[in-house]
Amino acid sequence: MALKVELKPNERIIIGACVITNSDQRARLLIDGDRIPILREKDILTPDTADTPAKLVYLAVQLMYLSPDPMAHHPTYFSLVRDIISTMPSAWPFIEGINNHILNGDLYHALKEAKKLIGHEEQLLESARSLQDPEAAAGRKSA
């Protein structure tokens, strides 16, 4: 069964090793193939946008997902995982999920789990900000 993807004007998508940029009109693609990596622009991180530890983990998993040799990115991934667990132990359930998907060769779902890790990190950062400046946090909530 083909995957249906609708692209917004000028939206980019990665299919396999190719970056495809849509024209100035909406487009619908039907993608047929087995285990081809596909990433929409909203799910793509670059080294410039991976500016937190969780985003770096996501980037490492993304590189595995897109690579013909995912294991080439394992040393970077596991180094990042060691760092994140030592500074954010509450990330362990997410890391465990990512690891299980990687071990099963399901890198797409590992990416989805890494996205949850980013959400967890954002919650922790927001909590830390509210502890540092309770008045600003109260103002953000009422706004």
C-alpha atoms as one frame of an Amber mdcrd trajectory, in Angstrom:
protein
   0.000   0.000   0.000   1.390   3.387  -1.011   2.002   6.162   1.496   0.081
   9.340   0.675   1.918  12.569   1.488   0.546  16.047   0.910   3.135  18.786
   0.703   2.472  22.448   1.357   3.902  25.001  -1.054   7.723  25.068  -0.813
   7.737  22.281   1.806  10.671  19.878   1.762  10.704  16.157   2.341  13.494
  13.598   2.506  12.820  10.352   0.677  15.694   7.917   0.870  18.840   9.917
   0.186  17.023  12.683  -1.725  15.719  16.034  -0.535  12.640  17.016  -2.504
  11.333  20.586  -2.443   7.766  21.206  -3.497   6.879  23.995  -5.935   4.679
  26.938  -4.987   1.479  24.827  -5.019   0.206  21.991  -2.847   1.185  18.566
  -4.107   0.155  15.022  -3.316   2.678  12.205  -3.582   2.051   8.489  -3.512
   5.190   6.741  -2.327   5.521   3.029  -2.897   8.447   1.086  -1.526   9.637
  -1.055   1.306  11.468   0.443   4.286  12.405   3.683   2.566  13.243   6.446
   5.044  10.859   9.376   4.696  10.991  12.562   6.778   8.814  15.635   6.420
  10.437  19.024   6.886   8.749  19.550  10.281  10.454  16.373  11.581  13.946
  17.183  10.298  16.592  18.522  12.659  19.891  19.942  11.492  23.089  20.352
  13.515  22.161  24.052  13.858  18.661  23.356  15.216  19.742  20.508  17.519
  20.526  22.892  20.358  19.662  20.778  23.421  20.814  17.338  24.607  17.486
  15.687  23.696  17.542  17.271  20.236  21.086  15.960  19.738  19.835  12.463
  20.594  17.009  12.941  18.059  19.544  14.095  15.451  21.687  10.993  16.055
  18.633   8.737  15.631  17.618  10.704  12.535  21.053  10.119  11.029  20.716
   6.392  11.769  17.254   6.356  10.166  18.480   8.032   6.983  21.790   6.186
   6.730  22.442   3.042   4.682  24.737   2.054   7.600  22.906   3.006  10.819
  25.563   1.415  13.011  28.058   4.067  11.905  26.121   6.520  14.103  25.900
   4.261  17.179  29.050   5.613  18.919  27.742   9.180  18.737  24.275   8.116
  19.875  25.503   6.095  22.860  27.863   8.872  23.938  24.951  11.334  23.891
  22.767   8.860  25.797  25.381   8.481  28.546  25.564  12.258  28.890  21.805
  12.802  28.960  21.172  10.034  31.507  23.839  11.419  33.836  22.273  14.896
  33.760  18.590  13.961  33.342  17.884  10.560  34.966  14.148  11.008  34.366
  14.883  10.562  30.653  15.612   6.855  31.155  12.143   5.535  30.126  12.396
   7.456  26.847  15.967   6.306  26.217  14.956   2.727  26.975  12.156   2.994
  24.404  14.498   4.486  21.808  17.073   1.753  22.475  14.472  -1.011  22.111
  13.330   0.354  18.758  16.941   0.674  17.571  17.693  -2.916  18.617  14.609
  -4.092  16.710  15.686  -2.154  13.615  12.628   0.102  13.862  14.325   3.465
  13.510  11.143   5.300  12.522   9.578   4.499  15.896  12.883   5.295  17.611
  12.537   8.787  16.099   8.999   9.082  17.436  10.235   8.111  20.908  13.084
  10.628  20.602  10.479  13.302  19.877   8.820  12.390  23.206  12.221  12.815
  24.872  12.389  16.359  23.462   8.940  17.072  24.938  10.066  15.736  28.332
  13.159  17.910  28.227  11.059  20.980  27.353   8.796  20.303  30.360  11.812
  20.056  32.669  13.295  23.265  31.295   9.977  25.080  31.716   9.723  23.844
  35.320  13.266  25.035  35.999  12.466  28.450  34.509   9.366  28.799  36.684
  11.417  27.967  39.789  13.939  30.656  38.889  11.336  33.301  38.136   7.907
  32.432  39.639   6.403  35.827  38.718   7.296  35.436  35.045   5.920  31.878
  35.066   2.648  33.137  36.606   2.489  35.838  33.925   2.970  33.269  31.158
   0.171  31.132  32.557  -2.297  33.987  32.724  -1.428  35.325  29.279
